Structure formats: structure tokens, C-alpha cells
């Protein structure tokens, strides 16, 4: 048999011998991990939804400010001047692009693009530039949720890491309690049952308190004492019968 097969066989035997222990540990891990994971996912979704709402508000407000700042005829403004206004208003890292178009010639007057690391959740807004009720241009703005999403992911990872540490500490504490309050008493009762099965009735059963295991140990002790009384009675009967036959 190969070393790998021997290792698998040993692991299967260990798993069968400690199935209750393993089942308890898995149950505890799932009970602690699943709510934490679901909570983080729901928090991320809610935060993303709120961020989209705030981003849309900022987007509309920025488009309104830019359109109001460019009410002078674009042909009377210099490109550096318009670009300076755009950069001053759209200084946030969430801005992906700002394009100012001159009408009616549909000429791009100023366009500013930033390299966006994460284009997920981009939002766009388009605002007319009006002068005395006449449309003289448009402002097209694109903003990204990328920076927020990256911050939210880092925060989620930190929450998960802290949750994992808490879960490990709680798991270790629970395993210690279970070991001394459940697994060791069960192992002790199993050994007592085996001794009773082979007729070793002299050692009393250890009482584990007023709980489920205590009631089991009390019942086993009652059974042991009754069996011991029966065996002693039978031995006395056999000895008496033997002495009567010898006489």
C-alpha cells in the first residue's frame, strides 16, 4: 500500500472514531461563518446602493455647476480657461471624463479623461448649457464608483479577517468546553460500558452531575450495582450448593 493510501486510510479511521467531534466543529464553524459572510455581503450591497445614490447627486450637481459656469458663449472663452474651470470643478478622483461640446457646430471644445482603474458602476450625466434660453453647448460627465468600491472591498476584507480571528478564538473556547463537558465524559462512559460488558463490575461509574450525561452515568451505575449484586448472589448460591454436595 502506498504512503498516500495509508494516510487516507488512517484519516478515514480517525474521522470515523471522532465523527461526533468533527460534526460539532463543522456545525460551529458554519454557524459562525455563514451569518458573518451574509452580513458582509448585505452590507456591501447596501453601501453600494447608497453610494450610487450619492454619486448620482454629485454628478447632477457638478453638471449643473459646470453648465452655469459656462453660460458665456464658448467661442468667447479660451480653451485653457474652460479647461481650468472644468478641472477646478471636477477635481474628485471619481471623475472619469468631462466633455464640453460647442453647439451648433457639435465641436468638442474641451475634453478631460482620467485613467479609471475600475470602470464598474460608472454613471453618466449630460447637461445643456443655456444662454438666454438658447442651447449653446453641452456638458457630458462620467463618474465612477471604483474608488468607493475598492475602499468597501478593503473594509469588507478587514471585517472578514476580524471575524475569522473572533471565530477561531470562539471555536477554540467551544472545543475546550465540549472536550471536558461532553467528549471526555462520553469516552469515560464508553470505557465503563466496555468494562461492564466483560464483567468488570468492581469499579463504580463516575457521576457527571445533574445533566444528561449525569443521568446516563447514574443509570449505568444502577445497572452495574444490580449486576454485581446478581453475580454475588449467584456466587453465593454456587458456593452453598458446592458445600452441600461436598458434605
JSON list of C-alpha atoms in Angstrom, two decimals, residues 96-211:
[
{"chain": "A", "resi": 96, "resn": "UNK", "atom": "CA", "xyz": [-13.67, 59.56, -15.34]},
{"chain": "A", "resi": 97, "resn": "UNK", "atom": "CA", "xyz": [-14.31, 62.06, -18.11]},
{"chain": "A", "resi": 98, "resn": "UNK", "atom": "CA", "xyz": [-15.71, 65.54, -18.73]},
{"chain": "A", "resi": 99, "resn": "UNK", "atom": "CA", "xyz": [-16.50, 66.66, -22.29]},
{"chain": "A", "resi": 100, "resn": "UNK", "atom": "CA", "xyz": [-17.69, 70.16, -23.20]},
{"chain": "A", "resi": 101, "resn": "UNK", "atom": "CA", "xyz": [-19.25, 70.37, -26.65]},
{"chain": "A", "resi": 102, "resn": "UNK", "atom": "CA", "xyz": [-19.95, 73.60, -28.54]},
{"chain": "A", "resi": 103, "resn": "UNK", "atom": "CA", "xyz": [-23.22, 73.94, -30.44]},
{"chain": "A", "resi": 104, "resn": "UNK", "atom": "CA", "xyz": [-24.44, 74.21, -33.11]},
{"chain": "A", "resi": 105, "resn": "UNK", "atom": "CA", "xyz": [-21.21, 73.04, -34.74]},
{"chain": "A", "resi": 106, "resn": "UNK", "atom": "CA", "xyz": [-21.03, 69.95, -32.49]},
{"chain": "A", "resi": 107, "resn": "UNK", "atom": "CA", "xyz": [-17.37, 70.73, -31.88]},
{"chain": "A", "resi": 108, "resn": "UNK", "atom": "CA", "xyz": [-15.63, 69.26, -28.86]},
{"chain": "A", "resi": 109, "resn": "UNK", "atom": "CA", "xyz": [-14.36, 72.30, -27.03]},
{"chain": "A", "resi": 110, "resn": "UNK", "atom": "CA", "xyz": [-12.69, 70.67, -24.01]},
{"chain": "A", "resi": 111, "resn": "UNK", "atom": "CA", "xyz": [-12.33, 67.03, -23.08]},
{"chain": "A", "resi": 112, "resn": "UNK", "atom": "CA", "xyz": [-10.63, 65.63, -19.99]},
{"chain": "A", "resi": 113, "resn": "UNK", "atom": "CA", "xyz": [-10.14, 61.91, -19.36]},
{"chain": "A", "resi": 114, "resn": "UNK", "atom": "CA", "xyz": [-8.69, 60.11, -16.39]},
{"chain": "A", "resi": 115, "resn": "UNK", "atom": "CA", "xyz": [-7.46, 56.52, -16.34]},
{"chain": "A", "resi": 116, "resn": "UNK", "atom": "CA", "xyz": [-10.01, 54.63, -14.28]},
{"chain": "A", "resi": 117, "resn": "UNK", "atom": "CA", "xyz": [-8.73, 51.53, -12.52]},
{"chain": "A", "resi": 118, "resn": "UNK", "atom": "CA", "xyz": [-12.20, 50.10, -12.09]},
{"chain": "A", "resi": 119, "resn": "UNK", "atom": "CA", "xyz": [-14.99, 51.04, -14.50]},
{"chain": "A", "resi": 120, "resn": "UNK", "atom": "CA", "xyz": [-17.61, 49.05, -12.61]},
{"chain": "A", "resi": 121, "resn": "UNK", "atom": "CA", "xyz": [-20.64, 51.15, -11.72]},
{"chain": "A", "resi": 122, "resn": "UNK", "atom": "CA", "xyz": [-19.88, 54.15, -13.92]},
{"chain": "A", "resi": 123, "resn": "UNK", "atom": "CA", "xyz": [-22.64, 56.77, -14.02]},
{"chain": "A", "resi": 124, "resn": "UNK", "atom": "CA", "xyz": [-23.10, 59.45, -16.70]},
{"chain": "A", "resi": 125, "resn": "UNK", "atom": "CA", "xyz": [-24.92, 62.75, -16.88]},
{"chain": "A", "resi": 126, "resn": "UNK", "atom": "CA", "xyz": [-25.48, 65.22, -19.70]},
{"chain": "A", "resi": 127, "resn": "UNK", "atom": "CA", "xyz": [-26.42, 68.86, -19.11]},
{"chain": "A", "resi": 128, "resn": "UNK", "atom": "CA", "xyz": [-27.31, 71.56, -21.61]},
{"chain": "A", "resi": 129, "resn": "UNK", "atom": "CA", "xyz": [-25.51, 74.90, -21.46]},
{"chain": "A", "resi": 130, "resn": "UNK", "atom": "CA", "xyz": [-28.22, 77.54, -21.92]},
{"chain": "A", "resi": 131, "resn": "UNK", "atom": "CA", "xyz": [-27.81, 81.24, -22.59]},
{"chain": "A", "resi": 132, "resn": "UNK", "atom": "CA", "xyz": [-30.98, 83.34, -22.68]},
{"chain": "A", "resi": 133, "resn": "UNK", "atom": "CA", "xyz": [-32.99, 80.16, -23.28]},
{"chain": "A", "resi": 134, "resn": "UNK", "atom": "CA", "xyz": [-30.84, 79.04, -26.22]},
{"chain": "A", "resi": 135, "resn": "UNK", "atom": "CA", "xyz": [-28.71, 75.91, -26.08]},
{"chain": "A", "resi": 136, "resn": "UNK", "atom": "CA", "xyz": [-25.10, 76.83, -26.84]},
{"chain": "A", "resi": 137, "resn": "UNK", "atom": "CA", "xyz": [-23.37, 73.64, -25.70]},
{"chain": "A", "resi": 138, "resn": "UNK", "atom": "CA", "xyz": [-23.47, 70.50, -23.60]},
{"chain": "A", "resi": 139, "resn": "UNK", "atom": "CA", "xyz": [-21.50, 69.07, -20.71]},
{"chain": "A", "resi": 140, "resn": "UNK", "atom": "CA", "xyz": [-21.08, 65.28, -20.57]},
{"chain": "A", "resi": 141, "resn": "UNK", "atom": "CA", "xyz": [-19.73, 63.87, -17.30]},
{"chain": "A", "resi": 142, "resn": "UNK", "atom": "CA", "xyz": [-18.87, 60.30, -16.34]},
{"chain": "A", "resi": 143, "resn": "UNK", "atom": "CA", "xyz": [-18.11, 59.35, -12.72]},
{"chain": "A", "resi": 144, "resn": "UNK", "atom": "CA", "xyz": [-17.02, 56.02, -11.34]},
{"chain": "A", "resi": 145, "resn": "UNK", "atom": "CA", "xyz": [-17.81, 54.06, -8.18]},
{"chain": "A", "resi": 146, "resn": "UNK", "atom": "CA", "xyz": [-14.40, 52.42, -8.48]},
{"chain": "A", "resi": 147, "resn": "UNK", "atom": "CA", "xyz": [-12.66, 54.27, -5.61]},
{"chain": "A", "resi": 148, "resn": "UNK", "atom": "CA", "xyz": [-15.60, 53.67, -3.30]},
{"chain": "A", "resi": 149, "resn": "UNK", "atom": "CA", "xyz": [-15.88, 50.00, -4.28]},
{"chain": "A", "resi": 150, "resn": "UNK", "atom": "CA", "xyz": [-12.17, 49.49, -3.68]},
{"chain": "A", "resi": 151, "resn": "UNK", "atom": "CA", "xyz": [-12.47, 51.08, -0.22]},
{"chain": "A", "resi": 152, "resn": "UNK", "atom": "CA", "xyz": [-15.57, 48.99, 0.52]},
{"chain": "A", "resi": 153, "resn": "UNK", "atom": "CA", "xyz": [-13.77, 45.79, -0.50]},
{"chain": "A", "resi": 154, "resn": "UNK", "atom": "CA", "xyz": [-10.83, 46.61, 1.75]},
{"chain": "A", "resi": 155, "resn": "UNK", "atom": "CA", "xyz": [-13.23, 47.30, 4.61]},
{"chain": "A", "resi": 156, "resn": "UNK", "atom": "CA", "xyz": [-15.05, 44.03, 3.93]},
{"chain": "A", "resi": 157, "resn": "UNK", "atom": "CA", "xyz": [-11.77, 42.11, 3.90]},
{"chain": "A", "resi": 158, "resn": "UNK", "atom": "CA", "xyz": [-10.83, 43.70, 7.23]},
{"chain": "A", "resi": 159, "resn": "UNK", "atom": "CA", "xyz": [-14.23, 42.77, 8.66]},
{"chain": "A", "resi": 160, "resn": "UNK", "atom": "CA", "xyz": [-13.84, 39.20, 7.44]},
{"chain": "A", "resi": 161, "resn": "UNK", "atom": "CA", "xyz": [-10.33, 38.98, 8.89]},
{"chain": "A", "resi": 162, "resn": "UNK", "atom": "CA", "xyz": [-11.50, 40.23, 12.27]},
{"chain": "A", "resi": 163, "resn": "UNK", "atom": "CA", "xyz": [-14.45, 37.87, 12.08]},
{"chain": "A", "resi": 164, "resn": "UNK", "atom": "CA", "xyz": [-12.12, 34.97, 11.28]},
{"chain": "A", "resi": 165, "resn": "UNK", "atom": "CA", "xyz": [-9.96, 35.80, 14.31]},
{"chain": "A", "resi": 166, "resn": "UNK", "atom": "CA", "xyz": [-13.02, 36.02, 16.56]},
{"chain": "A", "resi": 167, "resn": "UNK", "atom": "CA", "xyz": [-14.36, 32.77, 15.08]},
{"chain": "A", "resi": 168, "resn": "UNK", "atom": "CA", "xyz": [-11.07, 30.94, 15.69]},
{"chain": "A", "resi": 169, "resn": "UNK", "atom": "CA", "xyz": [-10.91, 32.14, 19.31]},
{"chain": "A", "resi": 170, "resn": "UNK", "atom": "CA", "xyz": [-14.57, 31.25, 19.88]},
{"chain": "A", "resi": 171, "resn": "UNK", "atom": "CA", "xyz": [-14.08, 27.88, 18.19]},
{"chain": "A", "resi": 172, "resn": "UNK", "atom": "CA", "xyz": [-11.08, 27.05, 20.38]},
{"chain": "A", "resi": 173, "resn": "UNK", "atom": "CA", "xyz": [-13.01, 28.03, 23.52]},
{"chain": "A", "resi": 174, "resn": "UNK", "atom": "CA", "xyz": [-16.04, 25.99, 22.48]},
{"chain": "A", "resi": 175, "resn": "UNK", "atom": "CA", "xyz": [-13.90, 22.96, 21.61]},
{"chain": "A", "resi": 176, "resn": "UNK", "atom": "CA", "xyz": [-12.22, 23.11, 25.03]},
{"chain": "A", "resi": 177, "resn": "UNK", "atom": "CA", "xyz": [-15.59, 23.30, 26.77]},
{"chain": "A", "resi": 178, "resn": "UNK", "atom": "CA", "xyz": [-17.01, 20.49, 24.64]},
{"chain": "A", "resi": 179, "resn": "UNK", "atom": "CA", "xyz": [-13.95, 18.35, 25.22]},
{"chain": "A", "resi": 180, "resn": "UNK", "atom": "CA", "xyz": [-14.24, 18.49, 29.01]},
{"chain": "A", "resi": 181, "resn": "UNK", "atom": "CA", "xyz": [-18.03, 18.66, 29.25]},
{"chain": "A", "resi": 182, "resn": "UNK", "atom": "CA", "xyz": [-19.07, 16.25, 26.51]},
{"chain": "A", "resi": 183, "resn": "UNK", "atom": "CA", "xyz": [-16.38, 14.30, 24.69]},
{"chain": "A", "resi": 184, "resn": "UNK", "atom": "CA", "xyz": [-14.31, 13.15, 27.67]},
{"chain": "A", "resi": 185, "resn": "UNK", "atom": "CA", "xyz": [-17.40, 12.10, 29.68]},
{"chain": "A", "resi": 186, "resn": "UNK", "atom": "CA", "xyz": [-18.68, 10.16, 26.66]},
{"chain": "A", "resi": 187, "resn": "UNK", "atom": "CA", "xyz": [-15.30, 8.49, 26.31]},
{"chain": "A", "resi": 188, "resn": "UNK", "atom": "CA", "xyz": [-15.35, 7.66, 30.04]},
{"chain": "A", "resi": 189, "resn": "UNK", "atom": "CA", "xyz": [-18.87, 6.20, 29.80]},
{"chain": "A", "resi": 190, "resn": "UNK", "atom": "CA", "xyz": [-17.86, 4.17, 26.75]},
{"chain": "A", "resi": 191, "resn": "UNK", "atom": "CA", "xyz": [-14.97, 2.66, 28.71]},
{"chain": "A", "resi": 192, "resn": "UNK", "atom": "CA", "xyz": [-17.30, 1.94, 31.66]},
{"chain": "A", "resi": 193, "resn": "UNK", "atom": "CA", "xyz": [-19.77, 0.20, 29.34]},
{"chain": "A", "resi": 194, "resn": "UNK", "atom": "CA", "xyz": [-17.00, -1.98, 27.95]},
{"chain": "A", "resi": 195, "resn": "UNK", "atom": "CA", "xyz": [-15.85, -2.93, 31.45]},
{"chain": "A", "resi": 196, "resn": "UNK", "atom": "CA", "xyz": [-19.41, -3.90, 32.37]},
{"chain": "A", "resi": 197, "resn": "UNK", "atom": "CA", "xyz": [-19.67, -5.93, 29.16]},
{"chain": "A", "resi": 198, "resn": "UNK", "atom": "CA", "xyz": [-16.63, -8.06, 30.11]},
{"chain": "A", "resi": 199, "resn": "UNK", "atom": "CA", "xyz": [-17.79, -8.45, 33.71]},
{"chain": "A", "resi": 200, "resn": "UNK", "atom": "CA", "xyz": [-15.51, -5.94, 35.45]},
{"chain": "A", "resi": 201, "resn": "UNK", "atom": "CA", "xyz": [-18.06, -4.65, 37.93]},
{"chain": "A", "resi": 202, "resn": "UNK", "atom": "CA", "xyz": [-15.89, -3.67, 40.88]},
{"chain": "A", "resi": 203, "resn": "UNK", "atom": "CA", "xyz": [-15.20, -0.06, 39.77]},
{"chain": "A", "resi": 204, "resn": "UNK", "atom": "CA", "xyz": [-18.12, 2.37, 40.30]},
{"chain": "A", "resi": 205, "resn": "UNK", "atom": "CA", "xyz": [-19.31, 4.55, 37.42]},
{"chain": "A", "resi": 206, "resn": "UNK", "atom": "CA", "xyz": [-18.20, 8.17, 37.67]},
{"chain": "A", "resi": 207, "resn": "UNK", "atom": "CA", "xyz": [-21.12, 10.53, 38.24]},
{"chain": "A", "resi": 208, "resn": "UNK", "atom": "CA", "xyz": [-21.06, 13.57, 35.89]},
{"chain": "A", "resi": 209, "resn": "UNK", "atom": "CA", "xyz": [-23.53, 15.85, 37.64]},
{"chain": "A", "resi": 210, "resn": "UNK", "atom": "CA", "xyz": [-27.18, 16.68, 37.29]},
{"chain": "A", "resi": 211, "resn": "UNK", "atom": "CA", "xyz": [-27.37, 16.73, 33.49]}
]
